[in-house]
Every structure is written in C-alpha cells, then in structure tokens.
Amino acid sequence: MANVVGQRVRRREDPRFITGQGSFVDDISLPGALHVTFVRSPWAHARITGIDVSEAAALADVRVFTAADIGLGKSAVEFLGLDEQWHRPHVAEDKVRFAGEIVAVVLADSRERSVDAAELVGVDYEPLPVVTDAVKALDGSVLLFEEAGTNVCVEQARSSTDDELFDGCDVVAEGTLTSQRVAACPIEPRATAARVEDDGRLTMWISTQTPHQDRDGLAKQLGTEPERIRVVGPDVGGGFGAKGLAVEDVLIGWLAQATGRPVRWTETRSENLVAMHHGRAQRIEFKIGGGRDGTVQALRLNLIQDAGAYPSIGAWLPKLTALMASGVYRIPRIDVGIKSVVTNTTQTAAYRGAGRPEAAQAVERAIDTFAAELELDPAEVRRRNFIPPEAFPFTTATGAGYDSGEYATALERALEHAGYERLRGEQAHRRRANAPKQLGIGLSTYVEITNGVQESEFGAVEITADGQAILKTGSFSHGQGHETTFAQIAADRLGIPMERITVIKGDTDLVPRGTGTYGSKSIQIGGVAAGKASEQLAERAKELAAEELEASAADMVLDLEAGHFHVAGAPAPALSWGELATRLDDRGRLGELSAEVDLGTTSPTFPFGAHVAVVEVDTETGSVSLQRLISVDDAGTIINPLLWEGQVHGGVAAGIAQALFEEVAYDEDGNPLTANLVSYCMPAASELPSFELAPMQTPTPLNPLGAKGIGEAGTIGATPAVHNAVIDALSPFGVRQIEMPLNGERVWRALREAGDRRRE
C-alpha cells in the first residue's frame, strides 16, 4: 500500500451520502424529545415592553421560556477583549437589536405543535431608530449600546498620513469597493439535540465544525466541567466556517437539563438566512501609489467592518484582511486603518475565506486601478511587482511571514491556459466593432493564510486484534473527505490497505482532544498529526516484531507493499500486521500497538494561485455571462487530486457567486429582504461554466507533508477575477467601478451613468 498519497482515490464517504444512508442531527432518534421553536423578533431595533405567554402555555404539553426563566446571562466573546456590555444575551430581555433575535423559547411534543404554540406568544415592542449601514453607524446618531456611547467596537488607527505614505510616488490611484454581506447557506441548516443521561452527563448532537471547542464552550456557559458533557458531530451537510457554537446550541443544552427531557431543534431555511451569522460585510477604501514604470511603492486600506448587532469574530476579521493586504506583491509601505461597528443586522462571523477574500478583493482591484491609470496591461503590472521565489521566506510590510511561492509561474500558467493574447485580440475586435456584447478579461493573483491561528491538533492510531487500524483525529469533516485523505496518509505509512483503516472523528468521548476544522488547516495539522502517529506506531511495531522474530530492532523493516515485518535483506520469516496483533493480543499486549500525537503550536502556510475570468457583458441590458474561469491553485503537496479538484470547484463557485449573484439585503427599517432562496440569489450549476483547472504544487517546508490548505482558495481568487473582468469589459464606456454583485440592473445603471457623464 505504498504511494497511496497523491492518488485519485474516490471518497469513501460518498456511497452513504448518495444512497441516503448518511446520519445527520435531524436523523437521530430521540424518543420522547421536546421540539423547540424560537420566537424571534420581527423588529430590528426595539425595546421589549411586555411578553404574554399565557395563551401558548395554556396548551397541553407546551412549555414557554423567556429571559426571566433562563439563567444563562450573556454569551462571552473573550478573544475580542470587549466589555460584557457588548455581549449577546442568549434570550433578549429588555431590547432587541436585529430582526431574528430570540425573545422566547417554546417547547412541545411535536415540531408542528411547537410552531403553532409559538404563534400564540405575544410580545409588545417599542420600535427604536434603526441603522443598517456600517458607514452611517459611525456617526453614532443611532446607538445599539447606549452605555458604550459609540457603535465602534474594534478600532485600529492608521499609522501615517497620506503625504508620508505616498511620498515619492509618481502616480496615485484610488477607489472603493464593498465586499457585500453574504450567507453561508449550507445545504443542511443548523440542528442541535440534547439528552441528559442516567449518570447526569449531558450528550449533545450538533451540526458543527468544532465538537471539542463546542464541548468546552458549553461547559463554561452551562456552569459545569467539560468532562460532564459529550458532544457528537454526526454527518454535517456543509459548514463553510459558519457552524460553531451558537446561542441556540447553548439553549438546547440548558433546556434538556431544565426539563429532564431530550430536546431538539432544526432550523428552517428562512430562519437560517435570518439568524445564522453572515459573512463578509466590509467596506474598503484603497489608495495605491508607485512609479510610472508600474512598480508599486505604497498601499493604504481603510476598512469599515459591519459586525452586525453583536460583536463576534466578524469584528476581528479585518485584522486578517490587514495582515494579508500585501497580496502576492512586494509593496514596501502599507498602512491599514480599521473600524468595526455594530448595526441592526444579523451578526457577522467566519465564512469561507474569512478576512482573506476581502484582502484579495482590495489589492487586486487596486492593482487593476493602478494599471488603468498607467495605461499598462494588468498582467504586466503584476509581473513587475511579484515577490520573487528567491525572496522566500518573505515577511511583508504587514508582518505576514510567507513560506514559499511561485507567483509568476502561477500567473503565466493561467494566462497560457486561457490563451490570453488571443482573448485580448478578440476583445479589441469587439471594441472596434462596437459590438453590443463586449468581452471582459479579469485577472487575480492571490495568496492566503491557512492555519492562521497556529493551532495544534490531535492524532492517534491503534491496531485491532485482526490487524486493522483505527485512526482518531481531532479534525472534523463537514464535506472535506477526511475519512478518505486521512486513511490515505496512514496507509502510506503503515502498509495497511485503506479499506482496513477506520477514521474516527467528531465524538468527544472517543477522541479526547481536538480543535476541529476551519481555516483550511485539516491536512496541514490534522493530517500531519495522523501521519506522525502512524510513523511512531510503525517504529513501535518494528520493535515488537523484532521481539517476536528474535531479531534486532535495528534490522527490522516494514515492507509497505506487503504490509509485513521482516529482517532487512531476508524476506522470510515475516509477520503481517494481523499476525503481530494476534500474538500480542494473546499475551495481553495489544495496547502497545498504538501511538498518539499532539502537534503543539504549528506554523501557518500561505497557499497561492492565479485566476483568469472571461465574461461577456450585454451593454444593452447589463446582463453578465461568465464564459470561462481558469484556475491555478497551489496548495503544496496534494494528498488526493480528486478531492483537491472538488474543493477548488466548491471554492470557485462560491467566489463567483459573491461577484455575480449573492447579497444579503435589508431595507431601511432593518427588515431582511433575502430570507429565502427565491430572494437570495444562489447560483446553480446551470449558471456556471465548466471550470478549467491547471494543477501546480509548491510544497511548503513548514510541515512533513509539504501540504497547505485548499478549501477556501477558490473564494479568494475567483471573486476579484470576475469583478475585474466585468469592469474591464466596460472600461471603454468610462465605467471604473461597480459594486458587487455585478448583476444586470447594477451593470445597466453603471453604463447609463457613465453615458450621462460623457454627455455632460
């Protein structure tokens, strides 16, 4: 079983998913369970003047809880270092700050009955002024937290004036863009179930990405010890960074303890779009300066982050944007100012890319704007500013320590695959002919950070009595295919067939420690931990086999192809894993065939790539059609090319979706306008072209696998490529800026306004 890594192995998980055999939270049988419906505020900002639960509570088998009944206080956001006044209550008591905030909880013996009973809960509100725009929130005319005296919850001041930063620049260009608010919208919405066991321990099933972190967070908020809680993550139908411990999960656990009954909740799609945290929501002002030869000397970003009604990780994410502001370019001077503000909208937090897409969107639009000012080809400006391969390891002006990169190679590979010169020729022809459908070519060269928090991970491997292997990992798959890739890594080191390796994850009773999966870090820390545990087990097994064969451990080898232990140079006698396990089991020593690893602090890695987008824009209607998307995404060593392609496809689709289709919108009163999949425009495969992938591998020196992350790369590279392509198509008409999503009406209006300016 040697050389399994790098092979196109089909996902072992897929048969159960495509045959309907997957087990999700909503599939779990919990006899006697109470079903929860959350009563949510229809107002974006209001004081609660009264709650009447009498009519609902009078129904048989119905219980209603309000904030006065639930002793949970506020949920902590410790990593932000904010005072408790900013923290979100589990159930609103005096005031609501966004449409969808929980004001009461209804439990009944069936889901339908709990929904009907929730309709009977009467809540009196005194509406308050609303602010949904982050820029407007800065003036403080509407305050969400009066005691704070401001809506700014996180701030980082600029360190220089424009005169200082752009001193010596011959050319300065500037612009703005909004990385609009989007929804994670996983195919499986959030779902949670809880049961108090006979011994008093609490078992919770959560559709999550982070079982161990959820266990510890639950313990803290419920006032108990982590060992008193078991969290099980069953199959998860997508997470994209958005599935972690939420107030709803804590409430389900508390309600199970309070009622002594199993309790469960599965949100509806509309509830998911309104109440699950959103992503992006960042307003970016950029200014870029440099020489007339196209070399960039300075970059300024001013970031205004919409944190939503309660500061969460979304308020901190602009710091990741600032860290990655240099992109793939050697920019000597960079200054970033940050203001995160609260608004009367749903909280923002992590969503696929989480701070890094915003950085790529900013610097890639800045580079194109700079190239247009100089009347230079945007590909050539990029070439003149890349960090060269010989400069690595390289520390940017913002303090990011890049490990390795071949940025120019990635761009040239993408341009060659696209037929760049031919495309420019066709574009010139259409422009000369004043064709109604203009061609746009957009470039994006990006770098991102994976395992940015420099976390550890747990891995363990043990051999069963029949010679099979059990691999336990603290990583947790919600679509990435860990059951396949982790088994490949172990098989490559143990010589045990993949089908005889079982991967266990997502159960805090079976796996003692773990950080979970987010930030595209699974292979580079979880996979490395599994690989190291496998290697340690193989070395220990050599020692035990040597004892059995009465040979020197130093002479013992493991034949990975055959899965046998024998003395070097003498294939016989030999012991298979099964034979060794049987002998040890007979003597009560099977437990010695095991190993476990905690990595300790690990370094981040910096995947990179280049995307080329080709769009056709109908100048009469504003319709945008994406014709081609060429993608070069370098994530170091590829464990499984088939899964790598799947991850790239998903990321690219999400990146295109932000550029062209998706936006969470509110009206001026804070009412959600995109609370279902009719009004929230999520593209299907029919709206997307076949993606053209050009593989490239630049292994990182920072971990034994040489692997970097890939799960979020497409969302980082594709969005600015498509954005740049649409503006490129319309540049002859004087269009220099269009906000995303670049839909028909928005493009049509930009064309009309540009025409009006030309006629003035």
mmCIF file of C-alpha atoms in Angstrom, residues 151-332:
data_model
loop_
_atom_site.group_PDB
_atom_site.id
_atom_site.type_symbol
_atom_site.label_atom_id
_atom_site.label_comp_id
_atom_site.label_asym_id
_atom_site.label_seq_id
_atom_site.Cartn_x
_atom_site.Cartn_y
_atom_site.Cartn_z
ATOM 1 C CA ASN A 151 -21.078 51.858 17.661
ATOM 2 C CA VAL A 152 -17.352 51.293 17.080
ATOM 3 C CA CYS A 153 -16.421 48.059 18.855
ATOM 4 C CA VAL A 154 -12.947 47.389 17.388
ATOM 5 C CA GLU A 155 -10.563 50.002 16.021
ATOM 6 C CA GLN A 156 -7.049 50.142 14.594
ATOM 7 C CA ALA A 157 -5.754 53.607 13.769
ATOM 8 C CA ARG A 158 -3.711 54.435 10.686
ATOM 9 C CA SER A 159 -0.021 54.938 11.400
ATOM 10 C CA SER A 160 0.799 57.533 8.735
ATOM 11 C CA THR A 161 -0.584 60.439 6.755
ATOM 12 C CA ASP A 162 -1.082 60.241 3.010
ATOM 13 C CA ASP A 163 1.808 62.642 2.479
ATOM 14 C CA GLU A 164 4.113 60.339 4.428
ATOM 15 C CA LEU A 165 2.877 57.086 2.897
ATOM 16 C CA PHE A 166 2.865 58.195 -0.737
ATOM 17 C CA ASP A 167 5.988 60.349 -0.619
ATOM 18 C CA GLY A 168 7.973 59.783 -3.820
ATOM 19 C CA CYS A 169 5.095 58.148 -5.760
ATOM 20 C CA ASP A 170 4.738 59.443 -9.324
ATOM 21 C CA VAL A 171 1.228 58.059 -9.735
ATOM 22 C CA VAL A 172 -1.510 57.551 -7.152
ATOM 23 C CA ALA A 173 -4.849 55.844 -7.864
ATOM 24 C CA GLU A 174 -7.746 55.165 -5.544
ATOM 25 C CA GLY A 175 -11.161 53.594 -5.340
ATOM 26 C CA THR A 176 -13.721 51.910 -3.144
ATOM 27 C CA LEU A 177 -15.480 48.585 -3.084
ATOM 28 C CA THR A 178 -17.831 46.714 -0.838
ATOM 29 C CA SER A 179 -17.307 43.056 -0.054
ATOM 30 C CA GLN A 180 -21.013 42.630 0.446
ATOM 31 C CA ARG A 181 -22.763 40.665 3.147
ATOM 32 C CA VAL A 182 -23.380 37.056 2.086
ATOM 33 C CA ALA A 183 -24.965 33.972 3.646
ATOM 34 C CA ALA A 184 -23.140 30.679 4.225
ATOM 35 C CA CYS A 185 -26.349 28.823 3.330
ATOM 36 C CA PRO A 186 -25.184 25.217 3.954
ATOM 37 C CA ILE A 187 -27.365 22.538 2.428
ATOM 38 C CA GLU A 188 -28.077 21.309 5.974
ATOM 39 C CA PRO A 189 -29.197 24.191 8.185
ATOM 40 C CA ARG A 190 -28.222 24.238 11.835
ATOM 41 C CA ALA A 191 -29.550 21.432 14.003
ATOM 42 C CA THR A 192 -28.988 20.505 17.650
ATOM 43 C CA ALA A 193 -30.265 17.829 20.005
ATOM 44 C CA ALA A 194 -29.547 17.149 23.667
ATOM 45 C CA ARG A 195 -30.235 14.493 26.276
ATOM 46 C CA VAL A 196 -29.316 14.147 29.930
ATOM 47 C CA GLU A 197 -28.029 10.626 30.513
ATOM 48 C CA ASP A 198 -28.779 8.423 33.542
ATOM 49 C CA ASP A 199 -25.465 9.409 35.113
ATOM 50 C CA GLY A 200 -26.295 13.102 34.764
ATOM 51 C CA ARG A 201 -23.926 13.777 31.888
ATOM 52 C CA LEU A 202 -25.217 15.874 29.003
ATOM 53 C CA THR A 203 -24.956 14.437 25.487
ATOM 54 C CA MET A 204 -25.378 16.868 22.610
ATOM 55 C CA TRP A 205 -25.535 16.217 18.889
ATOM 56 C CA ILE A 206 -24.605 19.336 16.931
ATOM 57 C CA SER A 207 -24.200 20.074 13.240
ATOM 58 C CA THR A 208 -20.851 21.706 13.792
ATOM 59 C CA GLN A 209 -17.244 22.034 12.677
ATOM 60 C CA THR A 210 -15.723 22.090 16.168
ATOM 61 C CA PRO A 211 -17.000 19.398 18.570
ATOM 62 C CA HIS A 212 -14.275 19.792 21.191
ATOM 63 C CA GLN A 213 -14.445 23.562 21.225
ATOM 64 C CA ASP A 214 -18.231 23.314 21.480
ATOM 65 C CA ARG A 215 -17.918 20.980 24.474
ATOM 66 C CA ASP A 216 -15.645 23.416 26.283
ATOM 67 C CA GLY A 217 -17.806 26.421 25.390
ATOM 68 C CA LEU A 218 -20.944 24.651 26.548
ATOM 69 C CA ALA A 219 -19.314 23.698 29.827
ATOM 70 C CA LYS A 220 -18.363 27.289 30.518
ATOM 71 C CA GLN A 221 -21.758 28.747 29.673
ATOM 72 C CA LEU A 222 -23.715 25.989 31.436
ATOM 73 C CA GLY A 223 -21.526 26.191 34.531
ATOM 74 C CA THR A 224 -20.187 22.653 34.536
ATOM 75 C CA GLU A 225 -16.996 20.726 33.740
ATOM 76 C CA PRO A 226 -16.113 19.673 30.181
ATOM 77 C CA GLU A 227 -15.992 16.019 31.197
ATOM 78 C CA ARG A 228 -19.674 16.287 32.150
ATOM 79 C CA ILE A 229 -20.582 16.954 28.523
ATOM 80 C CA ARG A 230 -20.289 14.774 25.437
ATOM 81 C CA VAL A 231 -20.568 16.424 22.031
ATOM 82 C CA VAL A 232 -21.165 14.258 18.984
ATOM 83 C CA GLY A 233 -20.849 15.652 15.485
ATOM 84 C CA PRO A 234 -22.604 13.266 13.095
ATOM 85 C CA ASP A 235 -22.561 13.801 9.336
ATOM 86 C CA VAL A 236 -22.659 17.509 8.573
ATOM 87 C CA GLY A 237 -24.185 18.912 5.409
ATOM 88 C CA GLY A 238 -21.746 21.779 4.938
ATOM 89 C CA GLY A 239 -20.391 24.428 7.248
ATOM 90 C CA PHE A 240 -18.189 26.901 5.324
ATOM 91 C CA GLY A 241 -16.899 28.414 8.572
ATOM 92 C CA ALA A 242 -20.365 29.288 9.822
ATOM 93 C CA LYS A 243 -21.101 26.262 12.011
ATOM 94 C CA GLY A 244 -19.739 26.604 15.508
ATOM 95 C CA LEU A 245 -21.250 27.013 18.957
ATOM 96 C CA ALA A 246 -24.195 29.444 18.843
ATOM 97 C CA VAL A 247 -26.657 30.718 21.431
ATOM 98 C CA GLU A 248 -29.240 28.259 20.099
ATOM 99 C CA ASP A 249 -26.941 25.317 20.914
ATOM 100 C CA VAL A 250 -26.397 26.535 24.474
ATOM 101 C CA LEU A 251 -30.121 26.989 24.957
ATOM 102 C CA ILE A 252 -30.867 23.453 23.752
ATOM 103 C CA GLY A 253 -28.397 22.051 26.289
ATOM 104 C CA TRP A 254 -29.830 24.176 29.091
ATOM 105 C CA LEU A 255 -33.408 23.199 28.203
ATOM 106 C CA ALA A 256 -32.560 19.488 28.308
ATOM 107 C CA GLN A 257 -31.166 19.964 31.797
ATOM 108 C CA ALA A 258 -34.084 22.130 32.892
ATOM 109 C CA THR A 259 -36.842 19.825 31.608
ATOM 110 C CA GLY A 260 -35.187 16.460 32.122
ATOM 111 C CA ARG A 261 -36.357 15.521 28.642
ATOM 112 C CA PRO A 262 -34.468 15.156 25.362
ATOM 113 C CA VAL A 263 -34.712 18.415 23.393
ATOM 114 C CA ARG A 264 -34.138 19.036 19.693
ATOM 115 C CA TRP A 265 -34.185 21.861 17.146
ATOM 116 C CA THR A 266 -33.668 22.062 13.401
ATOM 117 C CA GLU A 267 -33.927 25.479 11.844
ATOM 118 C CA THR A 268 -35.886 26.259 8.716
ATOM 119 C CA ARG A 269 -34.202 27.705 5.633
ATOM 120 C CA SER A 270 -35.689 31.153 6.274
ATOM 121 C CA GLU A 271 -34.585 31.002 9.896
ATOM 122 C CA ASN A 272 -31.106 30.041 8.722
ATOM 123 C CA LEU A 273 -30.877 33.004 6.345
ATOM 124 C CA VAL A 274 -32.040 35.435 9.024
ATOM 125 C CA ALA A 275 -30.422 34.091 12.192
ATOM 126 C CA MET A 276 -27.257 32.202 11.253
ATOM 127 C CA HIS A 277 -24.354 34.601 11.151
ATOM 128 C CA HIS A 278 -23.418 36.136 7.811
ATOM 129 C CA GLY A 279 -20.051 36.667 6.167
ATOM 130 C CA ARG A 280 -18.007 39.481 4.563
ATOM 131 C CA ALA A 281 -19.824 42.878 5.001
ATOM 132 C CA GLN A 282 -16.725 45.022 4.666
ATOM 133 C CA ARG A 283 -16.428 48.463 3.077
ATOM 134 C CA ILE A 284 -12.955 49.058 1.635
ATOM 135 C CA GLU A 285 -11.306 52.290 0.532
ATOM 136 C CA PHE A 286 -7.979 51.789 -1.229
ATOM 137 C CA LYS A 287 -5.227 54.122 -2.404
ATOM 138 C CA ILE A 288 -2.203 52.809 -4.279
ATOM 139 C CA GLY A 289 0.872 54.631 -5.466
ATOM 140 C CA GLY A 290 4.094 53.933 -7.327
ATOM 141 C CA GLY A 291 6.336 54.719 -10.254
ATOM 142 C CA ARG A 292 5.423 55.302 -13.880
ATOM 143 C CA ASP A 293 7.146 52.013 -14.689
ATOM 144 C CA GLY A 294 4.369 50.184 -12.841
ATOM 145 C CA THR A 295 6.217 49.370 -9.612
ATOM 146 C CA VAL A 296 4.016 49.736 -6.547
ATOM 147 C CA GLN A 297 5.541 51.617 -3.634
ATOM 148 C CA ALA A 298 2.674 52.186 -1.204
ATOM 149 C CA LEU A 299 -0.826 50.966 -0.378
ATOM 150 C CA ARG A 300 -3.420 52.283 2.030
ATOM 151 C CA LEU A 301 -6.610 50.480 3.041
ATOM 152 C CA ASN A 302 -9.387 51.926 5.175
ATOM 153 C CA LEU A 303 -11.681 49.115 6.326
ATOM 154 C CA ILE A 304 -15.143 49.553 7.794
ATOM 155 C CA GLN A 305 -16.466 46.223 9.028
ATOM 156 C CA ASP A 306 -20.131 45.598 9.744
ATOM 157 C CA ALA A 307 -20.105 43.354 12.817
ATOM 158 C CA GLY A 308 -23.881 43.051 12.936
ATOM 159 C CA ALA A 309 -25.846 43.561 16.120
ATOM 160 C CA TYR A 310 -23.358 41.884 18.464
ATOM 161 C CA PRO A 311 -19.576 41.829 18.036
ATOM 162 C CA SER A 312 -18.328 38.345 17.258
ATOM 163 C CA ILE A 313 -15.444 37.027 15.197
ATOM 164 C CA GLY A 314 -16.658 39.209 12.331
ATOM 165 C CA ALA A 315 -15.495 42.299 14.208
ATOM 166 C CA TRP A 316 -11.966 40.839 14.384
ATOM 167 C CA LEU A 317 -11.682 39.572 10.797
ATOM 168 C CA PRO A 318 -10.484 42.911 9.323
ATOM 169 C CA LYS A 319 -7.235 42.256 11.166
ATOM 170 C CA LEU A 320 -6.762 39.236 8.891
ATOM 171 C CA THR A 321 -7.573 41.474 5.934
ATOM 172 C CA ALA A 322 -4.879 43.873 7.127
ATOM 173 C CA LEU A 323 -2.352 41.062 7.609
ATOM 174 C CA MET A 324 -2.887 39.842 4.028
ATOM 175 C CA ALA A 325 -3.125 43.286 2.425
ATOM 176 C CA SER A 326 0.152 42.926 0.512
ATOM 177 C CA GLY A 327 -1.171 40.007 -1.512
ATOM 178 C CA VAL A 328 1.497 38.469 -3.756
ATOM 179 C CA TYR A 329 3.276 41.782 -4.244
ATOM 180 C CA ARG A 330 6.450 43.265 -2.807
ATOM 181 C CA ILE A 331 4.930 46.515 -1.526
ATOM 182 C CA PRO A 332 7.354 48.292 0.811
#
